[in-house]
Structure formats: C-alpha cells, structure tokens
mmCIF file of C-alpha atoms and ligand atoms in Angstrom:
data_model
loop_
_atom_site.group_PDB
_atom_site.id
_atom_site.type_symbol
_atom_site.label_atom_id
_atom_site.label_comp_id
_atom_site.label_asym_id
_atom_site.label_seq_id
_atom_site.Cartn_x
_atom_site.Cartn_y
_atom_site.Cartn_z
ATOM 1 C CA MET A 6 -52.072 117.298 168.946
ATOM 2 C CA ASN A 7 -50.206 116.733 165.718
ATOM 3 C CA SER A 8 -52.071 115.640 162.630
ATOM 4 C CA TYR A 9 -50.642 113.799 159.681
ATOM 5 C CA SER A 10 -51.397 113.202 156.049
ATOM 6 C CA ILE A 11 -49.923 111.233 153.202
ATOM 7 C CA GLY A 12 -48.670 112.788 149.979
ATOM 8 C CA ILE A 13 -47.964 110.891 146.781
ATOM 9 C CA ASP A 14 -45.964 112.380 143.922
ATOM 10 C CA LEU A 15 -46.689 110.214 140.900
ATOM 11 C CA GLY A 16 -44.042 111.358 138.440
ATOM 12 C CA GLY A 17 -42.813 110.218 135.056
ATOM 13 C CA THR A 18 -40.168 107.874 136.432
ATOM 14 C CA LYS A 19 -40.903 107.431 140.136
ATOM 15 C CA ILE A 20 -43.515 107.408 142.882
ATOM 16 C CA LEU A 21 -42.431 109.380 145.947
ATOM 17 C CA THR A 22 -44.715 108.879 148.938
ATOM 18 C CA VAL A 23 -44.355 110.775 152.224
ATOM 19 C CA LEU A 24 -46.012 110.885 155.599
ATOM 20 C CA ALA A 25 -45.981 114.537 156.635
ATOM 21 C CA ASP A 26 -46.870 116.650 159.639
ATOM 22 C CA LYS A 27 -49.697 118.884 158.425
ATOM 23 C CA LYS A 28 -48.704 121.852 160.544
ATOM 24 C CA THR A 29 -44.998 122.028 159.804
ATOM 25 C CA GLY A 30 -44.683 120.116 156.536
ATOM 26 C CA GLU A 31 -42.022 117.945 158.150
ATOM 27 C CA VAL A 32 -41.522 114.609 156.399
ATOM 28 C CA LEU A 33 -41.600 111.811 158.968
ATOM 29 C CA SER A 34 -40.988 109.031 156.475
ATOM 30 C CA PHE A 35 -40.784 108.497 152.735
ATOM 31 C CA VAL A 36 -40.672 105.712 150.168
ATOM 32 C CA LYS A 37 -39.408 106.070 146.611
ATOM 33 C CA VAL A 38 -40.131 103.478 143.921
ATOM 34 C CA LYS A 39 -39.600 103.448 140.173
ATOM 35 C CA THR A 40 -42.490 103.482 137.712
ATOM 36 C CA LYS A 41 -42.480 101.464 134.541
ATOM 37 C CA LYS A 42 -44.874 102.223 131.722
ATOM 38 C CA ASP A 43 -44.929 98.692 130.337
ATOM 39 C CA LYS A 44 -46.024 97.026 133.583
ATOM 40 C CA GLY A 45 -49.653 98.270 133.329
ATOM 41 C CA SER A 46 -51.928 100.265 135.604
ATOM 42 C CA ASP A 47 -52.841 97.411 137.995
ATOM 43 C CA LYS A 48 -49.204 96.918 138.984
ATOM 44 C CA LEU A 49 -48.724 100.653 139.392
ATOM 45 C CA ILE A 50 -51.778 100.966 141.649
ATOM 46 C CA LYS A 51 -50.503 98.057 143.760
ATOM 47 C CA LYS A 52 -47.157 99.860 144.108
ATOM 48 C CA ILE A 53 -48.933 103.045 145.244
ATOM 49 C CA ILE A 54 -50.990 101.172 147.862
ATOM 50 C CA LYS A 55 -47.883 99.370 149.113
ATOM 51 C CA SER A 56 -45.990 102.681 149.380
ATOM 52 C CA VAL A 57 -48.760 104.215 151.497
ATOM 53 C CA LYS A 58 -48.703 101.251 153.877
ATOM 54 C CA GLU A 59 -44.912 101.401 154.068
ATOM 55 C CA VAL A 60 -44.658 105.097 154.977
ATOM 56 C CA ILE A 61 -47.151 104.596 157.806
ATOM 57 C CA ILE A 62 -45.083 101.716 159.224
ATOM 58 C CA ALA A 63 -41.776 103.566 158.689
ATOM 59 C CA ALA A 64 -43.066 106.586 160.650
ATOM 60 C CA ASP A 65 -44.354 104.303 163.407
ATOM 61 C CA LYS A 66 -47.921 105.598 162.956
ATOM 62 C CA LYS A 67 -51.298 103.947 162.555
ATOM 63 C CA LEU A 68 -53.752 104.441 159.704
ATOM 64 C CA SER A 69 -56.179 105.912 162.245
ATOM 65 C CA GLU A 70 -53.733 108.797 162.795
ATOM 66 C CA ILE A 71 -53.811 109.783 159.122
ATOM 67 C CA GLU A 72 -56.317 112.491 158.179
ATOM 68 C CA ASN A 73 -56.241 112.247 154.428
ATOM 69 C CA ILE A 74 -54.245 111.324 151.347
ATOM 70 C CA GLY A 75 -53.253 113.651 148.521
ATOM 71 C CA MET A 76 -51.760 112.837 145.140
ATOM 72 C CA GLY A 77 -50.171 114.840 142.358
ATOM 73 C CA ALA A 78 -49.994 113.025 139.025
ATOM 74 C CA ALA A 79 -47.940 113.928 135.968
ATOM 75 C CA GLY A 80 -50.505 114.432 133.224
ATOM 76 C CA GLN A 81 -54.095 115.430 132.804
ATOM 77 C CA THR A 82 -56.281 115.039 135.873
ATOM 78 C CA ASP A 83 -59.953 115.493 136.737
ATOM 79 C CA ARG A 84 -59.516 117.274 140.087
ATOM 80 C CA GLN A 85 -63.189 117.190 141.077
ATOM 81 C CA ASN A 86 -63.727 113.478 140.516
ATOM 82 C CA GLY A 87 -60.214 112.310 141.318
ATOM 83 C CA ILE A 88 -59.570 110.630 137.981
ATOM 84 C CA ILE A 89 -56.206 110.446 136.204
ATOM 85 C CA ILE A 90 -57.433 111.097 132.671
ATOM 86 C CA ASN A 91 -54.163 110.675 130.842
ATOM 87 C CA ALA A 92 -50.633 110.269 132.124
ATOM 88 C CA PRO A 93 -48.752 109.240 128.962
ATOM 89 C CA ASN A 94 -45.304 108.914 130.596
ATOM 90 C CA ILE A 95 -46.555 106.199 132.930
ATOM 91 C CA GLY A 96 -49.228 104.745 130.665
ATOM 92 C CA LEU A 97 -52.291 105.557 132.791
ATOM 93 C CA GLN A 98 -55.657 106.398 131.257
ATOM 94 C CA ASN A 99 -58.973 107.064 132.993
ATOM 95 C CA VAL A 100 -57.895 105.661 136.350
ATOM 96 C CA PRO A 101 -60.368 106.560 139.178
ATOM 97 C CA ILE A 102 -57.539 106.801 141.699
ATOM 98 C CA LYS A 103 -59.604 108.653 144.330
ATOM 99 C CA GLU A 104 -62.231 105.899 144.385
ATOM 100 C CA ILE A 105 -59.576 103.145 144.446
ATOM 101 C CA LEU A 106 -57.572 104.646 147.329
ATOM 102 C CA GLU A 107 -60.637 105.665 149.346
ATOM 103 C CA LYS A 108 -61.907 102.093 149.131
ATOM 104 C CA GLU A 109 -58.524 100.740 150.211
ATOM 105 C CA PHE A 110 -57.803 103.123 153.107
ATOM 106 C CA SER A 111 -61.206 104.611 154.071
ATOM 107 C CA LYS A 112 -59.660 108.105 154.094
ATOM 108 C CA PRO A 113 -60.555 111.138 151.960
ATOM 109 C CA VAL A 114 -58.344 111.267 148.851
ATOM 110 C CA TYR A 115 -57.529 114.412 146.839
ATOM 111 C CA LEU A 116 -56.001 114.554 143.382
ATOM 112 C CA GLY A 117 -54.120 117.318 141.621
ATOM 113 C CA ASN A 118 -51.465 117.498 138.965
ATOM 114 C CA ASP A 119 -47.767 117.205 139.752
ATOM 115 C CA VAL A 120 -46.864 120.832 139.096
ATOM 116 C CA GLU A 121 -49.838 122.106 141.102
ATOM 117 C CA VAL A 122 -48.926 120.084 144.203
ATOM 118 C CA ALA A 123 -45.230 120.964 143.963
ATOM 119 C CA THR A 124 -46.245 124.625 143.899
ATOM 120 C CA ILE A 125 -48.483 124.141 146.948
ATOM 121 C CA GLY A 126 -45.474 122.630 148.755
ATOM 122 C CA GLU A 127 -43.401 125.712 147.896
ATOM 123 C CA ILE A 128 -46.223 128.175 148.780
ATOM 124 C CA LEU A 129 -46.731 126.676 152.233
ATOM 125 C CA PHE A 130 -43.246 125.586 153.288
ATOM 126 C CA GLY A 131 -40.686 126.562 150.642
ATOM 127 C CA SER A 132 -39.420 129.406 148.480
ATOM 128 C CA GLY A 133 -42.946 130.761 147.922
ATOM 129 C CA LYS A 134 -43.638 131.384 151.605
ATOM 130 C CA GLY A 135 -44.721 134.989 152.118
ATOM 131 C CA GLU A 136 -44.739 135.691 148.360
ATOM 132 C CA THR A 137 -47.917 136.674 146.498
ATOM 133 C CA ASP A 138 -47.122 136.861 142.768
ATOM 134 C CA PHE A 139 -44.732 134.327 141.390
ATOM 135 C CA VAL A 140 -44.355 131.471 138.955
ATOM 136 C CA CYS A 141 -42.986 127.996 139.673
ATOM 137 C CA ILE A 142 -41.298 126.316 136.731
ATOM 138 C CA PHE A 143 -40.245 122.684 136.924
ATOM 139 C CA ALA A 144 -37.842 121.092 134.447
ATOM 140 C CA GLY A 145 -37.427 117.374 134.799
ATOM 141 C CA THR A 146 -38.862 114.486 132.785
ATOM 142 C CA GLY A 147 -41.164 117.157 131.266
ATOM 143 C CA VAL A 148 -41.489 120.935 131.677
ATOM 144 C CA GLY A 149 -44.393 122.470 133.590
ATOM 145 C CA SER A 150 -45.265 125.646 135.441
ATOM 146 C CA CYS A 151 -47.804 127.060 137.832
ATOM 147 C CA ILE A 152 -48.879 130.688 138.232
ATOM 148 C CA VAL A 153 -49.493 132.123 141.699
ATOM 149 C CA GLN A 154 -51.464 135.362 141.825
ATOM 150 C CA ASN A 155 -52.377 137.109 145.080
ATOM 151 C CA GLY A 156 -51.153 134.008 146.877
ATOM 152 C CA LYS A 157 -53.536 131.724 144.965
ATOM 153 C CA ILE A 158 -52.897 129.308 142.146
ATOM 154 C CA ARG A 159 -54.356 130.496 138.824
ATOM 155 C CA TYR A 160 -56.065 127.550 137.222
ATOM 156 C CA GLY A 161 -57.443 129.378 134.170
ATOM 157 C CA ALA A 162 -60.804 128.975 132.455
ATOM 158 C CA THR A 163 -60.502 125.217 131.986
ATOM 159 C CA GLY A 164 -57.855 124.435 134.588
ATOM 160 C CA SER A 165 -54.807 124.230 132.321
ATOM 161 C CA ALA A 166 -53.152 127.613 132.954
ATOM 162 C CA GLY A 167 -49.363 127.534 133.134
ATOM 163 C CA GLU A 168 -48.692 124.923 130.442
ATOM 164 C CA ILE A 169 -45.299 126.458 129.694
ATOM 165 C CA GLY A 170 -44.080 123.169 128.215
ATOM 166 C CA HIS A 171 -46.291 123.739 125.200
ATOM 167 C CA ILE A 172 -45.217 127.277 124.362
ATOM 168 C CA ILE A 173 -43.911 126.993 120.815
ATOM 169 C CA ILE A 174 -40.304 128.159 120.726
ATOM 170 C CA GLU A 175 -39.242 126.692 117.367
ATOM 171 C CA PRO A 176 -41.585 126.913 114.354
ATOM 172 C CA ASN A 177 -41.866 123.522 112.636
ATOM 173 C CA GLY A 178 -39.516 122.139 115.261
ATOM 174 C CA ARG A 179 -39.385 118.787 117.023
ATOM 175 C CA LEU A 180 -42.631 116.886 117.486
ATOM 176 C CA CYS A 181 -44.023 117.180 121.021
ATOM 177 C CA GLY A 182 -46.028 114.563 122.930
ATOM 178 C CA CYS A 183 -49.065 116.887 122.629
ATOM 179 C CA GLY A 184 -49.031 116.563 118.831
ATOM 180 C CA ALA A 185 -47.721 120.065 118.053
ATOM 181 C CA LYS A 186 -44.271 120.894 116.713
ATOM 182 C CA GLY A 187 -41.585 122.992 118.399
ATOM 183 C CA CYS A 188 -42.939 122.986 121.981
ATOM 184 C CA LEU A 189 -40.544 123.936 124.798
ATOM 185 C CA GLU A 190 -40.943 120.478 126.357
ATOM 186 C CA ALA A 191 -39.527 118.872 123.205
ATOM 187 C CA TYR A 192 -36.314 120.895 123.785
ATOM 188 C CA ALA A 193 -35.920 121.501 127.505
ATOM 189 C CA SER A 194 -36.865 118.301 129.338
ATOM 190 C CA ARG A 195 -34.700 115.404 130.493
ATOM 191 C CA LEU A 196 -36.339 113.269 127.805
ATOM 192 C CA ALA A 197 -35.362 115.833 125.169
ATOM 193 C CA ILE A 198 -31.772 115.833 126.447
ATOM 194 C CA GLU A 199 -31.727 112.056 126.343
ATOM 195 C CA ARG A 200 -32.972 111.938 122.744
ATOM 196 C CA LYS A 201 -30.399 114.502 121.657
ATOM 197 C CA ILE A 202 -27.507 112.684 123.345
ATOM 198 C CA ARG A 203 -28.535 109.340 121.876
ATOM 199 C CA ALA A 204 -28.769 110.937 118.423
ATOM 200 C CA GLU A 205 -25.257 112.393 118.859
ATOM 201 C CA LEU A 206 -23.884 109.003 119.925
ATOM 202 C CA ASN A 207 -25.550 107.363 116.919
ATOM 203 C CA ARG A 208 -23.743 109.898 114.737
ATOM 204 C CA GLY A 209 -20.511 108.549 116.138
ATOM 205 C CA VAL A 210 -19.692 111.503 118.422
ATOM 206 C CA ASN A 211 -17.407 110.675 121.342
ATOM 207 C CA SER A 212 -18.805 111.121 124.820
ATOM 208 C CA ASP A 213 -17.876 110.172 128.327
ATOM 209 C CA ILE A 214 -21.543 109.523 129.125
ATOM 210 C CA ILE A 215 -21.416 106.196 127.325
ATOM 211 C CA ASN A 216 -19.531 104.866 130.367
ATOM 212 C CA TYR A 217 -22.467 105.593 132.680
ATOM 213 C CA MET A 218 -25.343 104.657 130.373
ATOM 214 C CA LYS A 219 -27.128 101.352 130.463
ATOM 215 C CA GLU A 220 -28.324 100.293 127.010
ATOM 216 C CA ASP A 221 -32.128 100.702 127.221
ATOM 217 C CA LYS A 222 -32.309 102.528 130.583
ATOM 218 C CA PRO A 223 -33.051 106.267 130.880
ATOM 219 C CA ILE A 224 -30.168 108.741 131.055
ATOM 220 C CA LYS A 225 -30.517 110.028 134.591
ATOM 221 C CA THR A 226 -29.708 113.498 135.857
ATOM 222 C CA ALA A 227 -26.900 112.049 137.988
ATOM 223 C CA MET A 228 -25.242 110.643 134.832
ATOM 224 C CA LEU A 229 -25.412 114.041 133.146
ATOM 225 C CA LYS A 230 -23.872 115.618 136.225
ATOM 226 C CA LYS A 231 -21.013 113.141 136.231
ATOM 227 C CA ALA A 232 -20.251 113.683 132.545
ATOM 228 C CA LEU A 233 -20.372 117.429 133.131
ATOM 229 C CA GLU A 234 -17.859 117.155 135.971
ATOM 230 C CA ASN A 235 -15.553 115.330 133.563
ATOM 231 C CA ASN A 236 -15.887 118.205 131.058
ATOM 232 C CA ASP A 237 -17.621 116.050 128.482
ATOM 233 C CA LYS A 238 -18.080 118.308 125.469
ATOM 234 C CA THR A 239 -21.112 116.506 124.018
ATOM 235 C CA VAL A 240 -23.041 116.709 127.276
ATOM 236 C CA ILE A 241 -22.002 120.350 127.851
ATOM 237 C CA ASP A 242 -23.187 121.298 124.347
ATOM 238 C CA VAL A 243 -26.529 119.521 124.767
ATOM 239 C CA LEU A 244 -27.087 121.063 128.217
ATOM 240 C CA ASP A 245 -26.155 124.539 126.931
ATOM 241 C CA GLU A 246 -28.702 124.211 124.140
ATOM 242 C CA THR A 247 -31.319 122.996 126.625
ATOM 243 C CA CYS A 248 -30.659 125.916 128.985
ATOM 244 C CA PHE A 249 -30.973 128.313 126.066
ATOM 245 C CA TYR A 250 -34.389 126.979 125.021
ATOM 246 C CA LEU A 251 -35.621 126.857 128.617
ATOM 247 C CA SER A 252 -34.460 130.450 129.098
ATOM 248 C CA LEU A 253 -36.569 131.542 126.119
ATOM 249 C CA GLY A 254 -39.669 130.058 127.750
ATOM 250 C CA ILE A 255 -38.811 131.706 131.080
ATOM 251 C CA ALA A 256 -38.045 135.062 129.417
ATOM 252 C CA SER A 257 -41.505 134.980 127.778
ATOM 253 C CA ILE A 258 -43.077 134.441 131.212
ATOM 254 C CA ILE A 259 -41.057 137.341 132.681
ATOM 255 C CA ASN A 260 -42.125 139.674 129.852
ATOM 256 C CA PHE A 261 -45.765 138.579 129.860
ATOM 257 C CA TYR A 262 -46.484 138.221 133.567
ATOM 258 C CA ASN A 263 -43.817 140.349 135.300
ATOM 259 C CA PRO A 264 -43.644 138.155 138.415
ATOM 260 C CA SER A 265 -41.579 139.264 141.414
ATOM 261 C CA LYS A 266 -40.048 135.820 141.694
ATOM 262 C CA ILE A 267 -39.535 132.689 139.665
ATOM 263 C CA ILE A 268 -39.006 129.464 141.558
ATOM 264 C CA LEU A 269 -37.201 126.824 139.547
ATOM 265 C CA GLY A 270 -37.436 123.157 140.437
ATOM 266 C CA GLY A 271 -37.526 119.667 138.955
ATOM 267 C CA GLY A 272 -34.800 117.050 138.545
ATOM 268 C CA LEU A 273 -32.553 118.993 136.149
ATOM 269 C CA ILE A 274 -32.657 122.165 138.253
ATOM 270 C CA ASN A 275 -32.342 120.392 141.623
ATOM 271 C CA GLY A 276 -29.648 118.032 140.433
ATOM 272 C CA ILE A 277 -27.322 120.184 138.307
ATOM 273 C CA ASP A 278 -26.011 123.549 139.604
ATOM 274 C CA TYR A 279 -24.578 124.406 136.194
ATOM 275 C CA PHE A 280 -27.999 123.907 134.565
ATOM 276 C CA TYR A 281 -29.716 126.192 137.081
ATOM 277 C CA GLU A 282 -27.118 128.958 136.924
ATOM 278 C CA LYS A 283 -26.853 128.974 133.135
ATOM 279 C CA THR A 284 -30.648 128.992 132.685
ATOM 280 C CA VAL A 285 -31.058 131.941 135.082
ATOM 281 C CA LYS A 286 -28.287 133.926 133.361
ATOM 282 C CA LEU A 287 -29.771 133.373 129.897
ATOM 283 C CA ALA A 288 -33.349 134.053 131.051
ATOM 284 C CA LYS A 289 -32.240 137.454 132.385
ATOM 285 C CA GLU A 290 -30.362 138.218 129.178
ATOM 286 C CA ASN A 291 -33.308 137.268 126.994
ATOM 287 C CA SER A 292 -36.041 139.205 128.822
ATOM 288 C CA LEU A 293 -36.896 142.908 128.946
ATOM 289 C CA ALA A 294 -34.485 145.104 130.917
ATOM 290 C CA VAL A 295 -36.731 146.389 133.724
ATOM 291 C CA PRO A 296 -38.504 143.163 134.771
ATOM 292 C CA SER A 297 -35.299 141.135 134.400
ATOM 293 C CA ARG A 298 -33.393 143.579 136.627
ATOM 294 C CA GLU A 299 -35.936 143.243 139.423
ATOM 295 C CA ILE A 300 -36.803 139.568 139.228
ATOM 296 C CA VAL A 301 -35.615 137.168 141.905
ATOM 297 C CA PHE A 302 -34.784 133.585 140.990
ATOM 298 C CA GLU A 303 -34.764 130.883 143.597
ATOM 299 C CA ARG A 304 -34.539 127.128 143.549
ATOM 300 C CA ALA A 305 -37.455 125.133 144.971
ATOM 301 C CA GLN A 306 -36.513 124.915 148.637
ATOM 302 C CA LEU A 307 -38.126 121.522 149.209
ATOM 303 C CA GLY A 308 -36.133 120.092 146.291
ATOM 304 C CA ASP A 309 -37.355 116.666 145.226
ATOM 305 C CA PHE A 310 -39.951 116.746 148.022
ATOM 306 C CA SER A 311 -41.971 119.772 146.824
ATOM 307 C CA GLY A 312 -44.529 117.561 145.060
ATOM 308 C CA ALA A 313 -45.031 114.927 147.734
ATOM 309 C CA VAL A 314 -45.238 117.467 150.597
ATOM 310 C CA GLY A 315 -47.610 119.661 148.559
ATOM 311 C CA ALA A 316 -49.775 116.604 147.780
ATOM 312 C CA ALA A 317 -50.014 115.887 151.512
ATOM 313 C CA MET A 318 -51.321 119.464 151.971
ATOM 314 C CA LEU A 319 -53.747 119.407 149.027
ATOM 315 C CA ALA A 320 -56.842 119.043 151.237
ATOM 316 C CA ASP A 321 -55.851 121.950 153.508
ATOM 317 C CA TYR A 322 -54.893 124.158 150.588
ATOM 318 C CA ARG A 323 -58.240 123.556 148.886
ATOM 319 C CA GLU A 324 -60.077 124.283 152.108
ATOM 320 C CA ILE A 325 -58.477 127.727 152.193
ATOM 321 C CA PHE A 326 -59.312 128.408 148.548
ATOM 322 C CA LEU A 327 -62.587 126.557 148.228
ATOM 323 C CA ASP A 328 -64.119 129.496 146.387
ATOM 324 C CA ASP A 329 -62.083 128.715 143.283
ATOM 325 C CA LYS A 330 -64.397 126.861 140.941
ATOM 326 C CA ASN A 331 -61.596 124.992 139.188
ATOM 327 C CA CYS A 332 -59.840 124.052 142.378
HETATM 328 ZN ZN1 LIG B 415 -46.547 120.308 123.202
#
C-alpha cells in the first residue's frame, strides 16, 4: 500500500506545499502561495494550514491517509523542538510551528531548514542519488549550502555547517543581513541583484528591465531572464558580477572540501541557464587545477520542488540517520 506525506517549503517569497508518495517521491498535488513579511505570523500560519488542506483535497486523499508533515523554513530553526527561531525574510520569530500544526492536524510534524530539506530531496530522488560526498548550493532569495559526507548531511558542532552565504568574499564590503560586511549572500542572491539593479536605475542607467518591473514589487527571476533575452546590458553586467562572486564561494568549497559533485539549485540557477553556465565556468577557473578538473556540476534535478519533496521525506530521512545528535 502506498503511503503519503506532506512537505512544506517555507521560502523567502513563497510557500510551496506538496502531497508526495513516500516511496517514489512523486508529487500528487501542490499549492504555491506568496508570503508577505508585513502581514504578520498569524496570517502566514493560516496560509500554511490552508495549503495543507488544499493539497489533500487536490490529490483526492483524506487526512487519515497522511503519515506525517515535514517543513523546511528559510532561517534559523530549532530542529528538536520544531520552532522557527528567526526567519527574517518572512518576519517570523520564535514560532512553535510543530506544536501549531500537530494540534491542527493530529499528525507528527518535523522541521528542518530550507537548504537541509532541499538537499534531502536531491539525496533521495534527485541529482544526489547514489552519490556519497557532495555539496548542494542553492542561490535564490539568499545563498545557502549543505554538505553531504558518506551519504549523510553534516550538521556541524552546533548544526550550522554549510553556511556558505556568510563566507566573506569582500573585505569591508556590503552589509549582510547577519551583521557582517562582505558576505557572499550580500553579492550573490536575488535580493543582492535587485538592490544593484535598483541602484543602477537610480543612477540614471538605461535598462530594459524597467518595462517588466512593478514599482515596489520584487524583481523576479523571470524578469531577469526576459531582460537577458533582450540583451539588456545593465542586467547582463549585474548577473556577470553575481556569477563571479558566487563562483568565488564555490571555488573555496571545491578547494577546501574536494567534493566529487556540486549540485546547484535555487531560483537563479533553476530559472536562468546563462547564470548556471557562467557560474560553473568561473568556479572551475577560480579553483585549484586537480579538483576542478574532476568535479562534476549538476543542476538540482527536482528543480523548484527539491525543498518541498525533501520536507515530505524529513521523517524518513531522520529515521535512517537517527544516530546524528544534531539531526
Ligand atoms: Zn552574512
């Protein structure tokens, strides 16, 4: 008999909820809704609960057929107690999401962070299948990574291993959300690209992107792609700079960890071929000769669904690796 679980990817700009087959990872239904920081945590929690109910109906299943619920949240999480400690992009602080969802659905709820669950999705059903030593790097609203060693996620001494977004790549550079200056995330995320483009426009530079932008709305990956297709010089220059900085972070990982594979994912990578190809080329150029010759780059096979599918598998994954104290 098939068994099903629900996975929720709580990202910086959207909530993607899926109902997945636990054995095959197949997505039977999904719901995608936008998140807005200013609307408060109560509204956001209501949206999450509604999404869970909707995917069950859309897949023509009953709650009784669901084994458990998993969630990956962008930000700092308390995995053991299921609390979102701080998710600055969506304005959540100290939200006991496990307790809230368990009360609502009477199902076990598991919480991880967004990069962790996306990596689990890739380990079980995507580009990481059959691999033992690799690193997943996701570039989207922010920049994050996850280290896989001997087929297991490395959580580190306090559970924060893989914070590639906070590698300092520019001394005294741009201020990062973490409080430090010159972090990779301040240069290689969609938010960083957006800030740079807006600054260029304010300087009076001409750009095609102005035709796709909506005043106070985020600059989406699709808009960047469109401007790129129209050979917009401003957008090309900003993307080139972003790829260069991201490649420096990736090259450092190649030199330090010597993984056999790097899986790249996240909105910018999934959405823009040029961004992926340029980043890979520069990362190879900027890393040591031997590891860069051998390394294999691959895009996250599950694309935008890595996180939600991985979240649905969080309980099973933890069961396999229950010995890990930080898991
Ligand atoms: Zn930082």
